[in-house]
Structures are given as structure tokens and as C-alpha cells.
């Protein structure tokens, strides 16, 4: 009997995995890895190429990269209307065509700043359209219980590409950039051909009672606002760790920390996905911001151990906050998933922009006072206060009704 029960459990798990990771979804996850691998083989080196090879001033480079980032994030709000008009598969094909054309245009653009800037903007526009449509296609038609595993697997695929892209391209980026851009354009073209064979006709999910604008009438935390605040807090680490860590350790150690961070993210997020989905939204905020605050405090301690431990804690905070925000945004909206993910991209862009502006002033003030560690302690204090402010705002608006995501796999205590 015990053997039969074990065999039955194993069969059910295998069936669930096959239902969740269908052929098209498995292809999308593999494509997500390849797309991010190609993108991050090039984009992290863009400031070097624009400044050293094309001779643009650093001020101009900063403006160009800021505009490209704005298009990539804020442009996500266009993805929903485009997908609603032409469908998710065609939206992804259009996005990949834009990115393929952009990377191909970098080849003649290596001798022309105008062409190079135009190519970068094309790539950014393609990225704005692709990610919301990709995530929407991934979760289209799946039960709510499958969403955490699918979205966490998507995040892992993207982060694996982000981790491997820069070291893979390092030998070519300055010595043979033409060959690098040609290879990346070819990779995107091949992935685009694969997308052409994906099944079309993904439909909008069955709507639920909603407020104007497609948002479900549930009092409580706004996933859009929480995403803005989450990305704002997290991006202090992303923007300013290099300035702090490299002089105190080494560039090599900083690279090891980033690689370890990416590896932990890839492995841990799928393992924790269902537990994160089972948390209530307030509990997820407390755990997530608590981990980020502890990470900032560890970094303030300095040294190799403090920076490494801080990176690991921040990784756990990112896993909890970013996945839970996406799940809650889906659960609380009757809008098509592509529209929901586009709004989430806009929220991330606002948070990243605010973090860059505030962080620059804060870091400069800390250095002027002779203590860069004070910067990380100030950020730690913010991370402790932010969930308190968000939850107090929720309480002021009234006690919530049924919690978002209480269907199987999305609720819990």
C-alpha cells in the first residue's frame, strides 16, 4: 500500500510538472535565458563603447543611458495595448524584430554615434514590448496555483542570462565588437524564428468584478506602489555597491559577489516560490524588507564577509518582494496579464529613477562626512521604516476584505 501511495504521489507530481511546463512554456523559458544572455553580453558595456570608442562625453553618455532606461521601463505600459490589438505572440515577434534590428544596426553604428544611439533606443523599445508579453504568455490559461512556479522559473532564466552574459562577452567587447554585435543579432533572429512557431490565440483570462481601470475592489496595499518602493530600496544596492565594495576589497571580489548573487537567485527563487505565494502580503513585506534592511546593515559593517553576507540577504529580499508583488498585481486586477506586467515595469522604472536621484545625493553627503558606511545605515533605516509606512497606509484605508491570492497556491496565512 505504501509503495502504491508513493507511486501515485510521484505520478501526480509528474503530471503537474508537465501541465505547468508545456512545450511552448519550456521554449519561452529557454528563450528568456538566451535573450538575456545576448542582451547582457552587450548592454553592461554600453557606457564604455559610447565613451571610449565613439568619443561621447560622460555627460552625454549619462543622458543617452537615462533615456534608454526610461524607454525600457516606462515603455512597458504600451505593451498591454499592443498585445490587446495584435496578440501576445505577435507582440513578442515585433519586440524581437526591433531588438534584432537594433543589435544589427550597432555594426555600422560602431563608426557613427548617431547610428549607435538610434540602435540602443531600438533595443530598448523592443525590451519594453517583450517582457510583459512574455510573462503574460507564460501564465496565460494556467491555474493560479501554477503562477508562482512559472514566474519564478522565468525570473531564474532571465537572471542566469544576466550572470553569464558579461563574462562571455568580455574578450570581444573592445577587441572585436563588430563580431559580438553580429553574433547577438543572429542569436535574436534565431530566437525570433522559434517564437514564430508558438501557438497563437492566447486569450484574456475570465474577468472578475473590478473597479474602473481594471483593478479589483480590494482594500489594502497597492502592488504598484509597493513595487515602486521595493525597487527604490533595492536599487541602492545595485547602483552603489561597486563604489563602496571595490576600494575596500577588490574588483575581482566584487565580481564574485555578483556571480554568487545571481546563482543564489536562480536556484533559490523556484524553491521558495510556493512558500512566498502562501504568505499574506503584509507578511511578505515584513520578511522582504527585513532581509533587505539586514543586508544593508551587513554591508555597512564592511569587509569581505559583511559584503558577501549582505549580498545574500539582499538576494533573499529581492526574491520575496519582487515575486510577491507580481503575484498580487495579477490577483488584484481584471486587466489582461500583459497590461498588468507593463504597469509593473513602469512601477519598477519609477522606483529605480527615484533611487538613483536620492542615492546620489545621499552617497555624496556620506562621503563628504567621511563615512560611506553611514550611507548603508541610512538605507537600512529606510528599509525598516518603509513597510511600516505602507502597512499604516493600508490600515488607514480600512481593514482588508478577502486577501488577494487566496485561491490554491496563492493564499495562506
Tab-separated table of C-alpha atoms in Angstrom:
chain	number	residue	atom	x	y	z
A	1	UNK	CA	0.000	0.000	0.000
A	2	UNK	CA	2.787	2.395	0.923
A	3	UNK	CA	4.556	1.743	-2.389
A	4	UNK	CA	1.301	2.315	-4.302
A	5	UNK	CA	0.694	5.568	-2.454
A	6	UNK	CA	4.244	6.741	-3.154
A	7	UNK	CA	3.908	5.836	-6.827
A	8	UNK	CA	0.598	7.686	-7.031
A	9	UNK	CA	2.101	10.795	-5.449
A	10	UNK	CA	5.037	10.670	-7.851
A	11	UNK	CA	2.680	10.312	-10.819
A	12	UNK	CA	0.611	13.299	-9.717
A	13	UNK	CA	3.729	15.425	-9.318
A	14	UNK	CA	4.978	14.449	-12.766
A	15	UNK	CA	1.586	15.280	-14.266
A	16	UNK	CA	1.573	18.670	-12.515
A	17	UNK	CA	5.049	19.485	-13.823
A	18	UNK	CA	4.059	18.518	-17.368
A	19	UNK	CA	0.892	20.604	-17.116
A	20	UNK	CA	2.867	23.559	-15.821
A	21	UNK	CA	5.877	23.352	-18.141
A	22	UNK	CA	4.310	22.663	-21.519
A	23	UNK	CA	6.403	22.700	-24.693
A	24	UNK	CA	5.691	26.378	-25.509
A	25	UNK	CA	6.394	27.434	-21.919
A	26	UNK	CA	9.639	25.458	-21.831
A	27	UNK	CA	10.675	27.159	-25.078
A	28	UNK	CA	9.847	30.582	-23.636
A	29	UNK	CA	11.996	29.889	-20.573
A	30	UNK	CA	14.913	28.750	-22.744
A	31	UNK	CA	14.382	31.778	-24.978
A	32	UNK	CA	14.336	34.071	-21.949
A	33	UNK	CA	17.766	32.769	-20.968
A	34	UNK	CA	19.186	33.249	-24.481
A	35	UNK	CA	17.656	36.710	-24.888
A	36	UNK	CA	19.086	37.936	-21.598
A	37	UNK	CA	22.429	36.259	-22.320
A	38	UNK	CA	22.650	38.179	-25.608
A	39	UNK	CA	21.459	41.463	-24.134
A	40	UNK	CA	23.833	41.371	-21.179
A	41	UNK	CA	26.716	40.415	-23.412
A	42	UNK	CA	26.428	43.984	-24.715
A	43	UNK	CA	24.403	46.372	-22.567
A	44	UNK	CA	26.616	46.449	-19.422
A	45	UNK	CA	29.486	47.642	-21.644
A	46	UNK	CA	27.462	50.336	-23.422
A	47	UNK	CA	28.930	53.243	-21.460
A	48	UNK	CA	32.452	52.051	-22.337
A	49	UNK	CA	31.626	51.731	-26.037
A	50	UNK	CA	29.907	55.113	-26.257
A	51	UNK	CA	32.631	56.915	-24.328
A	52	UNK	CA	35.875	55.191	-25.311
A	53	UNK	CA	35.164	54.039	-28.860
A	54	UNK	CA	32.772	56.728	-30.091
A	55	UNK	CA	34.190	59.599	-28.048
A	56	UNK	CA	30.980	60.823	-26.428
A	57	UNK	CA	31.384	62.847	-23.242
A	58	UNK	CA	30.362	61.222	-19.999
A	59	UNK	CA	27.545	63.722	-19.551
A	60	UNK	CA	26.135	62.812	-22.952
A	61	UNK	CA	26.575	59.112	-22.213
A	62	UNK	CA	24.612	59.536	-18.997
A	63	UNK	CA	21.738	61.262	-20.795
A	64	UNK	CA	21.642	58.595	-23.521
A	65	UNK	CA	21.573	55.747	-20.985
A	66	UNK	CA	18.909	57.525	-18.902
A	67	UNK	CA	16.657	57.946	-21.957
A	68	UNK	CA	17.211	54.305	-22.946
A	69	UNK	CA	16.308	53.141	-19.412
A	70	UNK	CA	13.206	55.329	-19.402
A	71	UNK	CA	12.041	53.806	-22.698
A	72	UNK	CA	12.768	50.277	-21.480
A	73	UNK	CA	10.806	50.641	-18.237
A	74	UNK	CA	8.108	53.263	-18.881
A	75	UNK	CA	7.519	51.854	-22.360
A	76	UNK	CA	6.144	48.733	-20.707
A	77	UNK	CA	2.740	50.440	-20.376
A	78	UNK	CA	2.465	50.295	-24.173
A	79	UNK	CA	2.867	46.512	-24.157
A	80	UNK	CA	-0.658	45.849	-22.880
A	81	UNK	CA	-2.498	47.843	-25.592
A	82	UNK	CA	-0.231	46.419	-28.294
A	83	UNK	CA	-0.816	42.850	-27.099
A	84	UNK	CA	-4.542	43.518	-26.878
A	85	UNK	CA	-4.575	44.601	-30.527
A	86	UNK	CA	-2.211	42.106	-32.176
A	87	UNK	CA	-1.908	39.277	-29.614
A	88	UNK	CA	0.876	38.104	-27.314
A	89	UNK	CA	2.825	36.041	-29.850
A	90	UNK	CA	2.863	38.831	-32.434
A	91	UNK	CA	3.855	41.323	-29.731
A	92	UNK	CA	6.870	39.181	-28.854
A	93	UNK	CA	7.759	38.811	-32.550
A	94	UNK	CA	7.567	42.589	-33.038
A	95	UNK	CA	9.723	43.151	-29.957
A	96	UNK	CA	12.334	40.650	-31.124
A	97	UNK	CA	12.365	42.197	-34.611
A	98	UNK	CA	13.085	45.606	-33.051
A	99	UNK	CA	15.878	44.188	-30.897
A	100	UNK	CA	17.398	42.210	-33.783
A	101	UNK	CA	17.393	45.348	-35.951
A	102	UNK	CA	18.887	47.346	-33.094
A	103	UNK	CA	21.785	44.980	-32.449
A	104	UNK	CA	22.428	44.670	-36.202
A	105	UNK	CA	22.495	48.479	-36.506
A	106	UNK	CA	25.290	48.610	-33.925
A	107	UNK	CA	27.676	47.091	-36.500
A	108	UNK	CA	27.740	50.220	-38.742
A	109	UNK	CA	26.999	52.234	-35.577
A	110	UNK	CA	30.487	51.485	-34.245
A	111	UNK	CA	31.671	54.277	-36.556
A	112	UNK	CA	28.702	56.615	-36.037
A	113	UNK	CA	27.441	57.960	-32.688
A	114	UNK	CA	24.049	58.822	-34.224
A	115	UNK	CA	23.550	55.264	-35.516
A	116	UNK	CA	24.753	53.771	-32.213
A	117	UNK	CA	22.316	55.865	-30.173
A	118	UNK	CA	19.470	55.002	-32.557
A	119	UNK	CA	20.377	51.323	-32.278
A	120	UNK	CA	20.336	51.483	-28.469
A	121	UNK	CA	16.907	53.121	-28.473
A	122	UNK	CA	15.573	50.404	-30.821
A	123	UNK	CA	16.873	47.719	-28.468
A	124	UNK	CA	15.255	49.486	-25.500
A	125	UNK	CA	11.904	49.783	-27.289
A	126	UNK	CA	11.994	46.072	-28.067
A	127	UNK	CA	12.732	45.249	-24.430
A	128	UNK	CA	9.771	47.386	-23.305
A	129	UNK	CA	7.393	45.371	-25.504
A	130	UNK	CA	8.856	41.932	-24.940
A	131	UNK	CA	8.910	41.247	-21.207
A	132	UNK	CA	5.225	41.989	-20.375
A	133	UNK	CA	4.077	39.906	-23.367
A	134	UNK	CA	6.494	37.106	-22.456
A	135	UNK	CA	5.254	36.862	-18.864
A	136	UNK	CA	1.619	37.157	-19.942
A	137	UNK	CA	2.031	34.304	-22.450
A	138	UNK	CA	3.749	32.223	-19.791
A	139	UNK	CA	0.822	32.448	-17.348
A	140	UNK	CA	-1.999	32.528	-19.934
A	141	UNK	CA	-4.577	29.831	-19.234
A	142	UNK	CA	-2.718	28.338	-16.260
A	143	UNK	CA	-4.327	27.789	-12.838
A	144	UNK	CA	-3.471	30.355	-10.168
A	145	UNK	CA	-1.611	27.642	-8.272
A	146	UNK	CA	0.921	27.325	-11.118
A	147	UNK	CA	1.745	31.015	-11.363
A	148	UNK	CA	4.390	31.173	-8.596
A	149	UNK	CA	6.493	28.360	-10.099
A	150	UNK	CA	6.180	29.726	-13.654
A	151	UNK	CA	7.064	33.307	-12.728
A	152	UNK	CA	9.944	32.205	-10.511
A	153	UNK	CA	11.277	29.960	-13.293
A	154	UNK	CA	11.057	32.918	-15.674
A	155	UNK	CA	12.991	35.100	-13.243
A	156	UNK	CA	15.635	32.386	-12.850
A	157	UNK	CA	16.045	32.105	-16.633
A	158	UNK	CA	16.474	35.853	-17.002
A	159	UNK	CA	18.919	36.091	-14.106
A	160	UNK	CA	21.020	33.194	-15.389
A	161	UNK	CA	21.443	35.058	-18.672
A	162	UNK	CA	22.305	38.262	-16.818
A	163	UNK	CA	25.002	36.442	-14.849
A	164	UNK	CA	26.652	34.716	-17.824
A	165	UNK	CA	26.348	37.419	-20.479
A	166	UNK	CA	29.024	39.902	-19.309
A	167	UNK	CA	31.867	37.376	-18.749
A	168	UNK	CA	31.019	35.592	-22.023
A	169	UNK	CA	31.379	38.834	-23.988
A	170	UNK	CA	34.340	40.327	-22.135
A	171	UNK	CA	37.019	39.048	-24.603
A	172	UNK	CA	35.159	40.554	-27.597
A	173	UNK	CA	33.566	43.747	-26.382
A	174	UNK	CA	36.564	46.012	-27.004
A	175	UNK	CA	38.684	43.879	-29.323
A	176	UNK	CA	36.024	42.702	-31.814
A	177	UNK	CA	32.750	44.496	-31.058
A	178	UNK	CA	31.537	44.093	-34.647
A	179	UNK	CA	31.684	40.315	-34.365
A	180	UNK	CA	29.967	40.488	-30.965
A	181	UNK	CA	27.047	42.582	-32.256
A	182	UNK	CA	26.704	40.392	-35.330
A	183	UNK	CA	26.546	37.277	-33.152
A	184	UNK	CA	23.978	38.821	-30.795
A	185	UNK	CA	21.801	39.966	-33.724
A	186	UNK	CA	21.971	36.444	-35.158
A	187	UNK	CA	21.008	34.944	-31.797
A	188	UNK	CA	17.950	37.218	-31.550
A	189	UNK	CA	16.950	36.382	-35.111
A	190	UNK	CA	17.062	32.645	-34.343
A	191	UNK	CA	15.053	33.066	-31.152
A	192	UNK	CA	12.550	35.156	-33.113
A	193	UNK	CA	12.133	32.354	-35.661
A	194	UNK	CA	11.362	29.984	-32.792
A	195	UNK	CA	8.716	32.380	-31.454
A	196	UNK	CA	7.006	32.317	-34.853
A	197	UNK	CA	6.118	28.652	-34.225
A	198	UNK	CA	4.494	29.264	-30.836
A	199	UNK	CA	0.720	28.692	-30.738
A	200	UNK	CA	-1.210	31.939	-31.191
A	201	UNK	CA	-4.607	32.984	-29.938
A	202	UNK	CA	-3.808	33.450	-26.238
A	203	UNK	CA	-6.983	34.860	-24.742
A	204	UNK	CA	-7.604	37.283	-21.940
A	205	UNK	CA	-8.465	35.424	-18.712
A	206	UNK	CA	-12.053	35.417	-17.438
A	207	UNK	CA	-12.664	38.838	-15.831
A	208	UNK	CA	-13.731	39.346	-12.241
A	209	UNK	CA	-15.676	42.199	-10.674
A	210	UNK	CA	-13.435	45.198	-10.980
A	211	UNK	CA	-13.201	48.878	-10.353
A	212	UNK	CA	-12.702	51.317	-13.224
A	213	UNK	CA	-9.337	50.800	-14.849
A	214	UNK	CA	-9.363	47.032	-14.356
A	215	UNK	CA	-8.380	46.913	-10.682
A	216	UNK	CA	-10.286	44.600	-8.353
A	217	UNK	CA	-12.008	46.430	-5.474
A	218	UNK	CA	-9.965	45.043	-2.599
A	219	UNK	CA	-8.914	47.486	0.124
A	220	UNK	CA	-5.329	47.318	1.198
A	221	UNK	CA	-1.886	47.529	-0.290
A	222	UNK	CA	-1.402	48.661	-3.880
A	223	UNK	CA	1.017	46.309	-5.710
A	224	UNK	CA	2.003	49.215	-7.986
A	225	UNK	CA	3.007	51.402	-5.027
A	226	UNK	CA	4.712	48.518	-3.218
A	227	UNK	CA	6.697	47.721	-6.379
A	228	UNK	CA	7.837	51.347	-6.655
A	229	UNK	CA	9.021	51.264	-3.037
A	230	UNK	CA	10.581	47.781	-3.309
A	231	UNK	CA	12.649	48.673	-6.358
A	232	UNK	CA	13.553	52.035	-4.810
A	233	UNK	CA	15.006	50.273	-1.749
A	234	UNK	CA	16.736	47.503	-3.692
A	235	UNK	CA	18.401	49.733	-6.296
A	236	UNK	CA	20.625	51.434	-3.710
A	237	UNK	CA	22.492	48.129	-3.634
A	238	UNK	CA	22.526	47.810	-7.429
A	239	UNK	CA	23.658	51.379	-8.078
A	240	UNK	CA	26.194	51.973	-5.326
A	241	UNK	CA	27.727	48.702	-4.155
A	242	UNK	CA	30.578	48.937	-6.679
A	243	UNK	CA	31.581	52.388	-5.398
A	244	UNK	CA	31.725	51.019	-1.873
A	245	UNK	CA	32.991	47.467	-2.336
A	246	UNK	CA	35.762	47.734	-4.945
A	247	UNK	CA	38.009	50.170	-2.986
A	248	UNK	CA	37.532	48.151	0.207
A	249	UNK	CA	38.011	44.685	-1.294
A	250	UNK	CA	38.839	44.296	-4.999
A	251	UNK	CA	37.175	44.290	-8.401
A	252	UNK	CA	37.603	40.515	-8.513
A	253	UNK	CA	35.813	40.017	-5.203
A	254	UNK	CA	33.003	42.332	-6.338
A	255	UNK	CA	32.604	40.154	-9.435
A	256	UNK	CA	32.451	37.031	-7.280
A	257	UNK	CA	29.721	38.609	-5.118
A	258	UNK	CA	27.626	39.473	-8.185
A	259	UNK	CA	28.079	35.987	-9.642
A	260	UNK	CA	27.144	34.360	-6.327
A	261	UNK	CA	24.149	36.677	-6.044
A	262	UNK	CA	22.892	35.641	-9.484
A	263	UNK	CA	23.461	31.945	-8.762
A	264	UNK	CA	21.560	32.151	-5.465
A	265	UNK	CA	18.695	33.950	-7.199
A	266	UNK	CA	18.486	31.328	-9.953
A	267	UNK	CA	18.435	28.404	-7.515
A	268	UNK	CA	16.506	29.782	-4.541
A	269	UNK	CA	13.563	31.528	-6.180
A	270	UNK	CA	11.918	28.398	-7.689
A	271	UNK	CA	12.483	26.540	-4.398
A	272	UNK	CA	10.838	29.305	-2.354
A	273	UNK	CA	8.104	30.251	-4.841
A	274	UNK	CA	5.203	28.357	-3.265
A	275	UNK	CA	6.130	29.439	0.265
A	276	UNK	CA	6.261	33.067	-0.881
A	277	UNK	CA	2.888	32.679	-2.595
A	278	UNK	CA	1.414	31.296	0.651
A	279	UNK	CA	2.474	34.376	2.653
A	280	UNK	CA	-0.007	37.163	3.211
A	281	UNK	CA	1.043	40.408	1.520
A	282	UNK	CA	1.847	42.193	4.828
A	283	UNK	CA	3.944	39.222	5.979
A	284	UNK	CA	5.833	39.185	2.671
A	285	UNK	CA	6.626	42.890	3.107
A	286	UNK	CA	7.936	42.327	6.615
A	287	UNK	CA	10.125	39.401	5.564
A	288	UNK	CA	11.306	41.020	2.340
A	289	UNK	CA	12.125	44.466	3.670
A	290	UNK	CA	13.555	42.894	6.814
A	291	UNK	CA	16.018	40.877	4.719
A	292	UNK	CA	16.935	43.965	2.670
A	293	UNK	CA	17.469	46.036	5.833
A	294	UNK	CA	19.646	43.303	7.378
A	295	UNK	CA	21.640	43.114	4.141
A	296	UNK	CA	22.255	46.862	4.134
A	297	UNK	CA	23.420	46.696	7.763
A	298	UNK	CA	25.806	43.835	6.938
A	299	UNK	CA	27.288	45.819	4.036
A	300	UNK	CA	27.765	48.792	6.368
A	301	UNK	CA	29.911	46.521	8.517
A	302	UNK	CA	32.349	46.384	5.620
A	303	UNK	CA	34.947	43.782	4.802
A	304	UNK	CA	34.648	40.703	2.643
A	305	UNK	CA	32.318	38.838	4.994
A	306	UNK	CA	29.941	41.772	5.534
A	307	UNK	CA	29.604	42.488	1.824
A	308	UNK	CA	29.102	38.801	0.933
A	309	UNK	CA	26.511	38.217	3.677
A	310	UNK	CA	24.801	41.480	2.778
A	311	UNK	CA	24.525	40.389	-0.849
A	312	UNK	CA	22.959	37.056	0.137
A	313	UNK	CA	20.390	38.752	2.402
A	314	UNK	CA	19.505	41.269	-0.297
A	315	UNK	CA	19.030	38.415	-2.745
A	316	UNK	CA	16.502	36.797	-0.411
A	317	UNK	CA	14.723	40.129	-0.006
A	318	UNK	CA	14.519	40.564	-3.781
A	319	UNK	CA	13.124	37.050	-4.223
A	320	UNK	CA	10.328	37.633	-1.716
A	321	UNK	CA	9.340	41.171	-2.705
A	322	UNK	CA	9.561	41.011	-6.479
A	323	UNK	CA	7.744	37.690	-6.889
A	324	UNK	CA	5.023	38.558	-4.363
A	325	UNK	CA	4.425	41.949	-5.999
A	326	UNK	CA	3.831	40.331	-9.393
A	327	UNK	CA	1.519	37.685	-7.932
A	328	UNK	CA	-0.514	40.278	-6.048
A	329	UNK	CA	-0.721	42.554	-9.095
A	330	UNK	CA	-2.171	39.667	-11.119
A	331	UNK	CA	-4.582	38.630	-8.371
A	332	UNK	CA	-5.918	42.150	-7.803
A	333	UNK	CA	-6.533	43.118	-11.445
A	334	UNK	CA	-9.005	42.036	-14.095
A	335	UNK	CA	-6.851	43.603	-16.817
A	336	UNK	CA	-5.005	41.285	-19.242
A	337	UNK	CA	-1.710	39.990	-17.786
A	338	UNK	CA	0.332	41.898	-20.403
A	339	UNK	CA	-1.196	45.153	-19.132
A	340	UNK	CA	-0.540	44.167	-15.515
A	341	UNK	CA	3.111	43.333	-16.191
A	342	UNK	CA	3.502	46.533	-18.209
A	343	UNK	CA	2.310	48.557	-15.215
A	344	UNK	CA	4.718	46.649	-13.000
A	345	UNK	CA	7.573	47.590	-15.350
A	346	UNK	CA	6.519	51.237	-15.096
A	347	UNK	CA	6.492	50.972	-11.296
A	348	UNK	CA	9.995	49.457	-11.366
A	349	UNK	CA	11.212	52.307	-13.580
A	350	UNK	CA	9.839	54.926	-11.203
A	351	UNK	CA	11.462	53.211	-8.230
A	352	UNK	CA	14.826	52.856	-9.980
A	353	UNK	CA	14.776	56.513	-11.060
A	354	UNK	CA	13.940	57.727	-7.548
A	355	UNK	CA	16.646	55.531	-6.044
A	356	UNK	CA	19.249	56.901	-8.451
A	357	UNK	CA	18.348	60.523	-7.668
A	358	UNK	CA	18.117	60.116	-3.883
A	359	UNK	CA	21.061	57.717	-3.678
A	360	UNK	CA	23.463	60.027	-5.486
A	361	UNK	CA	22.776	62.862	-3.058
A	362	UNK	CA	22.846	60.567	-0.051
A	363	UNK	CA	26.109	58.857	-1.018
A	364	UNK	CA	27.784	62.210	-1.738
A	365	UNK	CA	26.692	63.503	1.673
A	366	UNK	CA	28.017	60.379	3.404
A	367	UNK	CA	31.380	60.620	1.666
A	368	UNK	CA	31.607	64.341	2.479
A	369	UNK	CA	31.070	63.440	6.120
A	370	UNK	CA	33.922	60.926	5.827
A	371	UNK	CA	31.824	57.779	6.357
A	372	UNK	CA	30.459	55.874	3.380
A	373	UNK	CA	29.145	53.311	5.878
A	374	UNK	CA	26.637	55.928	7.014
A	375	UNK	CA	25.042	55.657	3.564
A	376	UNK	CA	24.220	51.971	4.064
A	377	UNK	CA	22.968	52.577	7.591
A	378	UNK	CA	20.689	55.352	6.307
A	379	UNK	CA	19.343	52.996	3.635
A	380	UNK	CA	18.882	50.287	6.287
A	381	UNK	CA	16.793	52.709	8.348
A	382	UNK	CA	14.664	53.497	5.294
A	383	UNK	CA	14.073	49.776	4.695
A	384	UNK	CA	12.866	49.385	8.278
A	385	UNK	CA	10.504	52.352	8.005
A	386	UNK	CA	9.088	51.739	4.518
A	387	UNK	CA	6.984	48.628	5.341
A	388	UNK	CA	5.691	50.364	8.476
A	389	UNK	CA	4.545	53.332	6.377
A	390	UNK	CA	2.998	51.081	3.721
A	391	UNK	CA	1.133	48.977	6.274
A	392	UNK	CA	-0.045	52.006	8.237
A	393	UNK	CA	-1.398	53.465	4.984
A	394	UNK	CA	-3.238	50.170	4.441
A	395	UNK	CA	-4.735	50.305	7.944
A	396	UNK	CA	-5.832	53.912	7.454
A	397	UNK	CA	-7.797	52.896	4.348
A	398	UNK	CA	-9.704	50.261	6.298
A	399	UNK	CA	-9.231	46.636	7.144
A	400	UNK	CA	-8.969	44.483	4.007
A	401	UNK	CA	-11.574	42.001	2.859
A	402	UNK	CA	-10.553	38.595	1.474
A	403	UNK	CA	-6.842	38.515	0.827
A	404	UNK	CA	-5.645	38.567	-2.765
A	405	UNK	CA	-4.465	35.234	-3.951
A	406	UNK	CA	-6.400	33.016	-1.602
A	407	UNK	CA	-7.036	30.525	-4.352
A	408	UNK	CA	-4.889	27.382	-4.073
A	409	UNK	CA	-1.210	28.227	-4.203
A	410	UNK	CA	-1.667	31.999	-3.853
A	411	UNK	CA	-3.099	32.382	-0.379
A	412	UNK	CA	-2.206	31.212	3.056
A	413	UNK	CA	-1.544	32.557	6.490
